[in-house]
Short mmCIF file of N, CA and C in Angstrom, two decimals:
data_model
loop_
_atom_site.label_atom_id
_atom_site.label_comp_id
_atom_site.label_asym_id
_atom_site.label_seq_id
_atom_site.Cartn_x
_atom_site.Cartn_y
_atom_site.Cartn_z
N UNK A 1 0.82 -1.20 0.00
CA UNK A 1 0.00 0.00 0.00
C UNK A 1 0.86 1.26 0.00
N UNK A 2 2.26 1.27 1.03
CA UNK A 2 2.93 2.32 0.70
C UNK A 2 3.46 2.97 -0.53
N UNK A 3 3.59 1.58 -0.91
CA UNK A 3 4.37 1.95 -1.89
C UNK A 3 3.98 2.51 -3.33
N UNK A 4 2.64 2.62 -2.71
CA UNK A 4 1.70 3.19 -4.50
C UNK A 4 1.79 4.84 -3.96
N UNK A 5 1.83 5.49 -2.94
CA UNK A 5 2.21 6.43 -1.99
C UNK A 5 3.30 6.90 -3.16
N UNK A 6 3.97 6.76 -3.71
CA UNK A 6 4.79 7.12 -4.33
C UNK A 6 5.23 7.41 -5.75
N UNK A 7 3.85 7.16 -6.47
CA UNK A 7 3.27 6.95 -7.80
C UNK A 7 3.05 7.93 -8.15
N UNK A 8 3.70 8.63 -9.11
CA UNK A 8 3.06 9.97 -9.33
C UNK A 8 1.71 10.06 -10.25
N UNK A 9 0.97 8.80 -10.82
CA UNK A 9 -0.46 8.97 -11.10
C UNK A 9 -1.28 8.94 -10.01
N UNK A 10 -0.56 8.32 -8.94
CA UNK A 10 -1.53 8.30 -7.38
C UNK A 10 -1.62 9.71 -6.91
N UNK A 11 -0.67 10.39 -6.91
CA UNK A 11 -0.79 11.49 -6.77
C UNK A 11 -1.67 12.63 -7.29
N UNK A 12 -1.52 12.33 -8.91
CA UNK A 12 -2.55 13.04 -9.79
C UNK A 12 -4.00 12.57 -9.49
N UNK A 13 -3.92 11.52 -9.41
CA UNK A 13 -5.85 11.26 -9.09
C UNK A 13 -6.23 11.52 -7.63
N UNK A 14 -5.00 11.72 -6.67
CA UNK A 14 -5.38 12.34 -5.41
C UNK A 14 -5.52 14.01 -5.89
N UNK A 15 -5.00 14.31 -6.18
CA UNK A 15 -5.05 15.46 -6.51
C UNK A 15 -6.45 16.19 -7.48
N UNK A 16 -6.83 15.02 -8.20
CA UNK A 16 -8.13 15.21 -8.79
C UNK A 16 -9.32 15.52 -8.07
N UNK A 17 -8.96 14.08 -7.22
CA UNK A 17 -9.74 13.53 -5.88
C UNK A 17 -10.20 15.15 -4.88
N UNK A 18 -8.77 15.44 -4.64
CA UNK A 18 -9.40 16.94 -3.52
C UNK A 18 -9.62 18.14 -4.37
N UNK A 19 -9.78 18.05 -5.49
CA UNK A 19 -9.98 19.14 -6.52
C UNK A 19 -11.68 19.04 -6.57
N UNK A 20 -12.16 17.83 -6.89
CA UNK A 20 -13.96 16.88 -6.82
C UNK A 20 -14.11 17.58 -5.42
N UNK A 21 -13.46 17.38 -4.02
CA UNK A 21 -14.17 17.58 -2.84
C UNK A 21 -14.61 18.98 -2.58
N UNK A 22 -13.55 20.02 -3.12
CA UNK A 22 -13.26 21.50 -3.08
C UNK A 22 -14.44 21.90 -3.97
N UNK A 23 -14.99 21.35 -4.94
CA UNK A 23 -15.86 21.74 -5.77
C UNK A 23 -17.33 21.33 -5.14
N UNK A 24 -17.26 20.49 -4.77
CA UNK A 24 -18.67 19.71 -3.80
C UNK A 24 -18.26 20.59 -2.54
N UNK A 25 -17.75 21.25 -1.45
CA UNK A 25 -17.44 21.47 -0.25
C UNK A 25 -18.03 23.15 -0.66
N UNK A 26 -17.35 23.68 -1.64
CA UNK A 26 -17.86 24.68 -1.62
C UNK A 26 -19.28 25.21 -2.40
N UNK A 27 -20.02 24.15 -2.87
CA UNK A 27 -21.48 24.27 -3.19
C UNK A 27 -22.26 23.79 -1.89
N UNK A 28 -21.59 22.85 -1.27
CA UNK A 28 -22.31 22.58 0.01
C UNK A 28 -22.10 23.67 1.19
N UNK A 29 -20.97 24.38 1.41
CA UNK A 29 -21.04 25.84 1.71
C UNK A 29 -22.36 26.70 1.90
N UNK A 30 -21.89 27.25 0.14
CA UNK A 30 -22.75 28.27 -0.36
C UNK A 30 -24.33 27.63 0.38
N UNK A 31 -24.61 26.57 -0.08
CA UNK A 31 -26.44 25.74 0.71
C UNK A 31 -26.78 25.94 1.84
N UNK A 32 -25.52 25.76 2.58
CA UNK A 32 -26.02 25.83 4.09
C UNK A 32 -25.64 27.48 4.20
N UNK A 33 -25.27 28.46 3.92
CA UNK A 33 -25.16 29.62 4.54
C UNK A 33 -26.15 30.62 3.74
N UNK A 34 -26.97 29.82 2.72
CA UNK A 34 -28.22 30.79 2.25
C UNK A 34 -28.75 31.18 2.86
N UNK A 35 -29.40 31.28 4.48
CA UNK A 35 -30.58 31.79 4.52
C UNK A 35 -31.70 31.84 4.91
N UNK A 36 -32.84 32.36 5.61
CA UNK A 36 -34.42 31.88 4.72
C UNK A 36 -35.02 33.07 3.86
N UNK A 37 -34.41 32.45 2.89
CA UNK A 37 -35.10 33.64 1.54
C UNK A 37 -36.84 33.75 1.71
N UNK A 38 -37.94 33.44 1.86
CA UNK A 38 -38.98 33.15 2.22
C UNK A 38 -39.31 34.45 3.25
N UNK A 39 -38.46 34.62 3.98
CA UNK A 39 -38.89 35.56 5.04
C UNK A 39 -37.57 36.99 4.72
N UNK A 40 -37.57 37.25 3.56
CA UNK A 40 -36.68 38.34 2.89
C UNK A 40 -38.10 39.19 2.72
N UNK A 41 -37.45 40.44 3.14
CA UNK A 41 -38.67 41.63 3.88
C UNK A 41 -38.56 41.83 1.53
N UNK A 42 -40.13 42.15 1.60
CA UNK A 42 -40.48 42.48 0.12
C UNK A 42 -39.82 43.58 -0.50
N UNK A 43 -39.27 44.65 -0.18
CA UNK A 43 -39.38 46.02 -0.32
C UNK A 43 -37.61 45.85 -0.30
N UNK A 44 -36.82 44.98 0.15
CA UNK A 44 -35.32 45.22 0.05
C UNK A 44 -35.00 45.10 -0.93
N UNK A 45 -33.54 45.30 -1.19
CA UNK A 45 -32.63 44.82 -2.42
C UNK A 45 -32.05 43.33 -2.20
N UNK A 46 -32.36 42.52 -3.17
CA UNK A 46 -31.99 41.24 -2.68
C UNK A 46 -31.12 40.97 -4.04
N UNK A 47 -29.76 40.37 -3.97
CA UNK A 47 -28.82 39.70 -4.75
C UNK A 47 -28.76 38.40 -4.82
N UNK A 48 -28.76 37.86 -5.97
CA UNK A 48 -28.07 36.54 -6.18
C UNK A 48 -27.20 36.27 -6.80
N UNK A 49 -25.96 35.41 -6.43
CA UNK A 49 -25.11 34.94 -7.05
C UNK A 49 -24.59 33.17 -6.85
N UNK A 50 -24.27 32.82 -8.29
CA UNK A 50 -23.54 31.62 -8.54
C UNK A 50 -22.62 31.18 -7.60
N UNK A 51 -22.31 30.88 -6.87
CA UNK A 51 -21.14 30.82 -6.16
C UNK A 51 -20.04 29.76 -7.06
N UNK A 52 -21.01 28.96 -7.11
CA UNK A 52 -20.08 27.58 -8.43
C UNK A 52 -19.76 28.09 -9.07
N UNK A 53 -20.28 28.99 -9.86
CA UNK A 53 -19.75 29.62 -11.16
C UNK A 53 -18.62 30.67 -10.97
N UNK A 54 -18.89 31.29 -9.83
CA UNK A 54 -17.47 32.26 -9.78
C UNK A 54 -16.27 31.61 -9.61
N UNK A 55 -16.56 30.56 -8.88
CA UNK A 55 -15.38 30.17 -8.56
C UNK A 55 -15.02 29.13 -9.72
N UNK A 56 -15.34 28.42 -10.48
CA UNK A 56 -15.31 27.76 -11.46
C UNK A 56 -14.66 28.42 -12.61
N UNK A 57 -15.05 29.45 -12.81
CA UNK A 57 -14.78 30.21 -14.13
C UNK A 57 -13.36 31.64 -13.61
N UNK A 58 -13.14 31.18 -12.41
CA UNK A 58 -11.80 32.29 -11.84
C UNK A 58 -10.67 31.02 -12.17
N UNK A 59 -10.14 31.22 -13.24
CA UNK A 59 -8.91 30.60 -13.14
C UNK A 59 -7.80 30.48 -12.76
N UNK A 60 -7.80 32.20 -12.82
CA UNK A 60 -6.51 32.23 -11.26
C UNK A 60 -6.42 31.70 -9.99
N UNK A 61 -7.60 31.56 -9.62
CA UNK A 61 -8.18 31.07 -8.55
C UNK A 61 -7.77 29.69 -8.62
N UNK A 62 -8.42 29.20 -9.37
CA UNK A 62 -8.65 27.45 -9.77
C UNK A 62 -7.02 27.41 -10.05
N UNK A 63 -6.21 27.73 -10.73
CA UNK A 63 -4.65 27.71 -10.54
C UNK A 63 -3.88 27.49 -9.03
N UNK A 64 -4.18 28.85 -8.25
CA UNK A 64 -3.61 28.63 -7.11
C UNK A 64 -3.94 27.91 -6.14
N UNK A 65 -5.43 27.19 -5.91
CA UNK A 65 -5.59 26.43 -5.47
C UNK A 65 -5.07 24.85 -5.65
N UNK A 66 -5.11 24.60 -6.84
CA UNK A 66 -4.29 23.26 -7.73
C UNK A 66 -2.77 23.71 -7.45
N UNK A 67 -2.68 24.64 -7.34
CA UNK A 67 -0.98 24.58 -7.32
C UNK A 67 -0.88 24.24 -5.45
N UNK A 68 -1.51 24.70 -4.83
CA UNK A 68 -0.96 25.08 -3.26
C UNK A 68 -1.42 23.55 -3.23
N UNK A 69 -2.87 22.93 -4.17
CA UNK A 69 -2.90 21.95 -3.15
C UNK A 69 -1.49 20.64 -3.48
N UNK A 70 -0.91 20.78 -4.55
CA UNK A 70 0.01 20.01 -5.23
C UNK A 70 1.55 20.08 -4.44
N UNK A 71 1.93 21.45 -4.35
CA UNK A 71 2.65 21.83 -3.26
C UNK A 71 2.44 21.06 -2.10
N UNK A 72 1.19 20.90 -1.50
CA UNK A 72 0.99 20.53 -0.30
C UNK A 72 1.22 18.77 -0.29
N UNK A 73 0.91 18.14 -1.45
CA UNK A 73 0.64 17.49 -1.33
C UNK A 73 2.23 16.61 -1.65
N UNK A 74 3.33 17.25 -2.42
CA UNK A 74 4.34 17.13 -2.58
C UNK A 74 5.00 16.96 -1.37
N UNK A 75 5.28 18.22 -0.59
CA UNK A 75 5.69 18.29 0.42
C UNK A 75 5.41 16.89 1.53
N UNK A 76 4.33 16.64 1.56
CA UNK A 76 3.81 15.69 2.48
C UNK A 76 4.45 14.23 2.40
N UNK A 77 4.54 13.89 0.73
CA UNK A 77 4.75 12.61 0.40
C UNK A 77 6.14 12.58 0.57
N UNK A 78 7.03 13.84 0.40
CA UNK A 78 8.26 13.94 0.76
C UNK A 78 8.45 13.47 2.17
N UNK A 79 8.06 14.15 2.98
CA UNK A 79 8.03 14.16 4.83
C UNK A 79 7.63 12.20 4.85
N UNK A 80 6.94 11.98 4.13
CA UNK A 80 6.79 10.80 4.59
C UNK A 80 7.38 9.70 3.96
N UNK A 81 8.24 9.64 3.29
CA UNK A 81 8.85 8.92 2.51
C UNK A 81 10.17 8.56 3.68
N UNK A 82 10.67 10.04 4.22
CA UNK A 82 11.60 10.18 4.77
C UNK A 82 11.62 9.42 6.40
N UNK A 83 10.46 9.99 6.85
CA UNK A 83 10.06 9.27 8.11
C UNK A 83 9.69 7.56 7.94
N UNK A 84 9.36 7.45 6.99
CA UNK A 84 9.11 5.95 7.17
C UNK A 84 9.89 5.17 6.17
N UNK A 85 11.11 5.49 6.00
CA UNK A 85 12.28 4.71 5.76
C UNK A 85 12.55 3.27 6.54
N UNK A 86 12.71 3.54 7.59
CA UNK A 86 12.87 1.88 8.34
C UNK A 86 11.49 1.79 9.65
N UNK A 87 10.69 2.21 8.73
CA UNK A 87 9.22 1.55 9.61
C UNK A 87 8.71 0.19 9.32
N UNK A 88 7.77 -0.59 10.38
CA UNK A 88 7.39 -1.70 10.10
C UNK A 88 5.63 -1.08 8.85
N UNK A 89 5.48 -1.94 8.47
CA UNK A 89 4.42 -1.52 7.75
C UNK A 89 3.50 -1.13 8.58
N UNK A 90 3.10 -1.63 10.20
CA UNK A 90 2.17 -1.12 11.09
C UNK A 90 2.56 0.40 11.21
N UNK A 91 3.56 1.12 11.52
CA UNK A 91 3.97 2.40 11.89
C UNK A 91 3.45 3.19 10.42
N UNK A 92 4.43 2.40 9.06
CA UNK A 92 3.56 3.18 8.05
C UNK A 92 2.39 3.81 7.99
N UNK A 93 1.59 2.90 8.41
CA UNK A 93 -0.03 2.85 8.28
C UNK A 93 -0.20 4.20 9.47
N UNK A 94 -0.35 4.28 10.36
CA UNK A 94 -0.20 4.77 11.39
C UNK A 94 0.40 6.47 10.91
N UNK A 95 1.52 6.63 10.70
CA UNK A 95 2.23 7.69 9.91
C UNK A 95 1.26 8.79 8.92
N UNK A 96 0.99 7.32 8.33
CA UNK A 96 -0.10 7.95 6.94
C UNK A 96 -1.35 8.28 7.36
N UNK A 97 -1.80 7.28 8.19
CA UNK A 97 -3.33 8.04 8.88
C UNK A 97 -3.25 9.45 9.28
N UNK A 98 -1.75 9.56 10.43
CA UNK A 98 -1.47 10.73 11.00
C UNK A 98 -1.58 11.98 9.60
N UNK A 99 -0.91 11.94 8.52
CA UNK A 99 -0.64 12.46 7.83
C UNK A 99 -1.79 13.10 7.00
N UNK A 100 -2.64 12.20 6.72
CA UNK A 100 -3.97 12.28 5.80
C UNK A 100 -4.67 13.07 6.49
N UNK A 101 -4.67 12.98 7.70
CA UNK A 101 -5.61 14.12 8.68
C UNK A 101 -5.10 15.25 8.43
N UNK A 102 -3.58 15.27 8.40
CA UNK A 102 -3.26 16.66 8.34
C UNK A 102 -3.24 17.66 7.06
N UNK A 103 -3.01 16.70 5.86
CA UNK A 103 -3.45 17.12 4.89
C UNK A 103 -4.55 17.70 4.84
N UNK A 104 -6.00 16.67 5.20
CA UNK A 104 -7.53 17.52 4.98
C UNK A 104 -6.98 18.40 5.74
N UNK A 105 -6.55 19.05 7.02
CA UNK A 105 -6.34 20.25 7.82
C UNK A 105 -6.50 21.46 6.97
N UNK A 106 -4.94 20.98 6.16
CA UNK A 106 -4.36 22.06 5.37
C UNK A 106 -5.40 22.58 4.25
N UNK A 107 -5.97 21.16 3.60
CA UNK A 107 -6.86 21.32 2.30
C UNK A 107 -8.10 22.44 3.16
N UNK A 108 -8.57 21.91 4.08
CA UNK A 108 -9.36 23.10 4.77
C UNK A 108 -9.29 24.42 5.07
N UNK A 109 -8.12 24.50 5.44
CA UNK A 109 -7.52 26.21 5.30
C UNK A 109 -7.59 26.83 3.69
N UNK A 110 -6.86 25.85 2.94
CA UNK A 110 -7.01 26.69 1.95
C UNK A 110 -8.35 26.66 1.11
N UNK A 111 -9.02 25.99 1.80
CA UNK A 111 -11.12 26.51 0.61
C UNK A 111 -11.27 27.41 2.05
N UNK A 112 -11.08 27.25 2.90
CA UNK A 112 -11.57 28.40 3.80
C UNK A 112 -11.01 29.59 3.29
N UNK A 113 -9.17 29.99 2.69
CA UNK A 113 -9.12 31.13 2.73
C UNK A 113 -9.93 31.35 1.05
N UNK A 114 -9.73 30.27 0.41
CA UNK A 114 -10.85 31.08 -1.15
C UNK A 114 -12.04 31.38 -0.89
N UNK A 115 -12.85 31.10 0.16
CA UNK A 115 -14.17 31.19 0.42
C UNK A 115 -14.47 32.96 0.85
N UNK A 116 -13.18 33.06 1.65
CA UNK A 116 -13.00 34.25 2.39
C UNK A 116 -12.69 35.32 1.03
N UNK A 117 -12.10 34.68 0.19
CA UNK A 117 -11.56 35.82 -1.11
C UNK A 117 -13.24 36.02 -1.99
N UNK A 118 -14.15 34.99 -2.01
CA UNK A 118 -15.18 34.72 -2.91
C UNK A 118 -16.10 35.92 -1.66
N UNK A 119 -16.25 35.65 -0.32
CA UNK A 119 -17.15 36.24 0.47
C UNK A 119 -16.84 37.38 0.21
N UNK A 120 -15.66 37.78 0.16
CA UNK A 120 -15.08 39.30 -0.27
C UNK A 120 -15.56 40.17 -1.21
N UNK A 121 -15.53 39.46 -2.15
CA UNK A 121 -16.04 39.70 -3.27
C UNK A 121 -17.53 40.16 -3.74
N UNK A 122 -18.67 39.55 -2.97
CA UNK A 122 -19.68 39.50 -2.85
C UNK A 122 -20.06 40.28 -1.97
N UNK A 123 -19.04 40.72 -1.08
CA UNK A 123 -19.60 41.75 -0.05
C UNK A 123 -19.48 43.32 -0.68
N UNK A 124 -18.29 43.14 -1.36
CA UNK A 124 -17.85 44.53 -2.57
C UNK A 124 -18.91 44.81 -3.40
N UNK A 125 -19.65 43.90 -3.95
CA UNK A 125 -20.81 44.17 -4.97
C UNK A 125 -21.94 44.65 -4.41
N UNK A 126 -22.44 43.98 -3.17
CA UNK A 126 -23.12 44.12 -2.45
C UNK A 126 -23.25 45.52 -2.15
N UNK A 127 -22.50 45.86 -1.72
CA UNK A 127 -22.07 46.92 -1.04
C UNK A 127 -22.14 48.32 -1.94
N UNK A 128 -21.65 48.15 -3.18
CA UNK A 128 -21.76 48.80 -4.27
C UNK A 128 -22.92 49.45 -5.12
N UNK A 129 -23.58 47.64 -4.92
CA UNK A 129 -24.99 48.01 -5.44
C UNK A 129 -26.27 48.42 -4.52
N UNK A 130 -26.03 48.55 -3.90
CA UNK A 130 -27.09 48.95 -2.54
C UNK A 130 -27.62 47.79 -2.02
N UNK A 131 -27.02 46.49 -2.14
CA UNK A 131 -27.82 45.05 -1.98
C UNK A 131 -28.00 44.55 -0.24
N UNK A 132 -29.28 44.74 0.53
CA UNK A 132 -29.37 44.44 1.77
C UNK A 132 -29.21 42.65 1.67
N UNK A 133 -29.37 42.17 0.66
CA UNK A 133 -28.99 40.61 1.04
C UNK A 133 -28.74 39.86 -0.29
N UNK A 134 -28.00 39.22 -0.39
CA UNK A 134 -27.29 38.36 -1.27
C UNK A 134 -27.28 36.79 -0.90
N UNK A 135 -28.33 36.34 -1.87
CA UNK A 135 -28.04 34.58 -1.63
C UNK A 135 -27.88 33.69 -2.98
N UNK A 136 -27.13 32.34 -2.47
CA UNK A 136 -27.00 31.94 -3.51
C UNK A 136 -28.22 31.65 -4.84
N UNK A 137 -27.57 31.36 -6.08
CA UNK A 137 -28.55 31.57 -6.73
C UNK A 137 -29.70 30.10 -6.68
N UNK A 138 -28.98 29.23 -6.91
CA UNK A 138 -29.70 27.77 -7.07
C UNK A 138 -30.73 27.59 -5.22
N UNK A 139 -30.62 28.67 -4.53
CA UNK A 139 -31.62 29.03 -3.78
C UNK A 139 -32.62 29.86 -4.11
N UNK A 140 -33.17 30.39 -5.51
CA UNK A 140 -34.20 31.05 -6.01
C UNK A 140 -34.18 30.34 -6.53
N UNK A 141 -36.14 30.57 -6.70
CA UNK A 141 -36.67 30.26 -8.21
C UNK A 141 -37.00 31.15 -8.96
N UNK A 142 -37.11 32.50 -8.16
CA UNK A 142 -37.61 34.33 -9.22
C UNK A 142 -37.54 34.98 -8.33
N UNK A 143 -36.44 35.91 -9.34
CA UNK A 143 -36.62 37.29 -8.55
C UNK A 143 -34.76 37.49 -8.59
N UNK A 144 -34.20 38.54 -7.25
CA UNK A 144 -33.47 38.52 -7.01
C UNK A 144 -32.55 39.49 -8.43
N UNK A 145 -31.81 40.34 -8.15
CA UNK A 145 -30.79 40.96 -9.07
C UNK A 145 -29.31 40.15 -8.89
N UNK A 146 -29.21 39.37 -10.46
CA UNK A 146 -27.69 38.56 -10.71
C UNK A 146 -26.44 39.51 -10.75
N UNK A 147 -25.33 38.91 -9.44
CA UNK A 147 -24.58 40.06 -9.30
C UNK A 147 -23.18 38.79 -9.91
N UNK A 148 -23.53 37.56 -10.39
CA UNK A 148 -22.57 37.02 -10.52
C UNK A 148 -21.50 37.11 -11.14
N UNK A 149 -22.01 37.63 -12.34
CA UNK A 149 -20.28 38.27 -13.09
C UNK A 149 -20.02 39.27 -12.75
N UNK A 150 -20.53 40.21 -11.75
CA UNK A 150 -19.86 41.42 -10.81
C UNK A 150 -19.14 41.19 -10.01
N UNK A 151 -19.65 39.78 -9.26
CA UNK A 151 -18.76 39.42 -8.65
C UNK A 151 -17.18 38.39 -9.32
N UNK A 152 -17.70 37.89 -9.91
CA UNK A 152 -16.33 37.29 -10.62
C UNK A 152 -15.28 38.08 -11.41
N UNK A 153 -16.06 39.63 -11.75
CA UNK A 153 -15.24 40.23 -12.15
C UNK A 153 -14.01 40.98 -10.95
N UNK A 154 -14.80 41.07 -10.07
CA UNK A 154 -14.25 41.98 -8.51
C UNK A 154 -13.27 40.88 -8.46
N UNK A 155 -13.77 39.59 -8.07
CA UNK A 155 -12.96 38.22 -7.59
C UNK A 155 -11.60 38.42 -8.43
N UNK A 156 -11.60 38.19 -10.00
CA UNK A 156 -10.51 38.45 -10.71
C UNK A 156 -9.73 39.28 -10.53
N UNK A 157 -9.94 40.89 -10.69
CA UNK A 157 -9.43 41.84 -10.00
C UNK A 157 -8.24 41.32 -8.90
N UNK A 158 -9.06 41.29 -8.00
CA UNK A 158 -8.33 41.06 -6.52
C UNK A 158 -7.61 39.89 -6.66
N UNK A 159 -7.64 38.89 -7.17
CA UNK A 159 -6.70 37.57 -7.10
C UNK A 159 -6.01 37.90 -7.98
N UNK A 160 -5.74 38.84 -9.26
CA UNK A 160 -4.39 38.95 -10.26
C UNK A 160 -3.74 40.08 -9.84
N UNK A 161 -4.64 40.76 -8.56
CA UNK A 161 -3.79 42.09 -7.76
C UNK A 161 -2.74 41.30 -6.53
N UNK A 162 -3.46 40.31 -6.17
CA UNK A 162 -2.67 39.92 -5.11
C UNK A 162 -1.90 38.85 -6.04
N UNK A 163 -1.99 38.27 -7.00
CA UNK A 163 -0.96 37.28 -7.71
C UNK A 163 0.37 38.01 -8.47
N UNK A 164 -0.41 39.46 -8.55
CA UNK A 164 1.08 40.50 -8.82
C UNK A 164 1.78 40.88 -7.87
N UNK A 165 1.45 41.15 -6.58
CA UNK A 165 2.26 41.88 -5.76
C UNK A 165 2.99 40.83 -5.56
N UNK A 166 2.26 39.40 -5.14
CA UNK A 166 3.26 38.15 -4.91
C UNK A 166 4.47 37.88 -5.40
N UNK A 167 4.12 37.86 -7.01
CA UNK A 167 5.47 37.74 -7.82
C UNK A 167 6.30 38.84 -8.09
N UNK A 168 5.58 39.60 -7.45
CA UNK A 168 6.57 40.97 -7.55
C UNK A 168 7.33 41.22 -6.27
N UNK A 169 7.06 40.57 -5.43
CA UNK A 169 7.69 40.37 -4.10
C UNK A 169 8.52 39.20 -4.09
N UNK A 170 8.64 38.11 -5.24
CA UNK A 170 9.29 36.97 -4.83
C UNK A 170 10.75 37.51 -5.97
N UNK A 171 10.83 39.07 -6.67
CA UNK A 171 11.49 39.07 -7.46
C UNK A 171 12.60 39.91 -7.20
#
């Protein structure tokens, strides 16, 4: 079993693997923090946006996430290659459990901090457009003003502002 640990197609389909969860994690997100649209006072400004779609169609986004999680996931198989050099296969196992937890950790921080860049985003539009509430969209069936490519446009913005200063800081 370790030793497929070391496969770099194992890697790629793990890597697929938390790419599928990040995409399901953050539609299951967006569901649970809708709301009750139902009891949205008549007379407000109410927004909707895609959340799937912003984040789907931000490729910078979808880049640095695939990259950090690949990084991460590099790093890890490294650390453990090293540590379990003269382990019995029980400690392996053990190692890797330890390890896999810590991975999801990490994988969690980073959809938490895109979530935080996407909430950002949505709060800018919001904010812009006079919008007292913003929910996702696949939580309507009518109504609601689409702020979604306002927001993916803001989103873009800000992730190729902060992907410049980065590389302009690593130079």
């Amino acid at each position: 079993m370790m030793t497929q640990l070391g496969n770099k197609k194992n890697v790629k389909i793990i890597s697929l693997a938390v790419a599928g969860v990040f995409v399901v994690s953050i539609a299951g997100y967006a569901l649970m923090s809708m709301g009750d649209v139902a009891n949205a006072a008549p007379a407000s400004n109410i927004g909707v946006v895609d959340q799937q779609q912003v984040v789907s169609s931000n490729t910078a986004l979808s880049s640095q996430y695939q990259q950090k999680m690949m990084e991460t996931a590099d790093a890890m198989q490294k650390d453990f290659d090293e540590q379990s050099k003269n382990m019995s296969e029980a400690d392996k196992e053990k190692l890797f459990s330890t390890m896999q937890e810590q991975f999801n950790q990490k994988r969690q921080a980073i959809e938490k901090d895109i979530q935080n860049k996407v909430d950002g985003a949505v709060k800018d539009v919001a904010s812009k457009k006079g919008l007292s509430l913003v929910v996702d969209k696949n939580a309507v069936i009518y109504g609601g003003t689409d702020i979604t490519k306002d927001v993916s446009t803001t989103l873009d913005k800000s992730v190729s502002a902060a992907s410049g200063a980065a590389s302009s800081a690593q130079k």
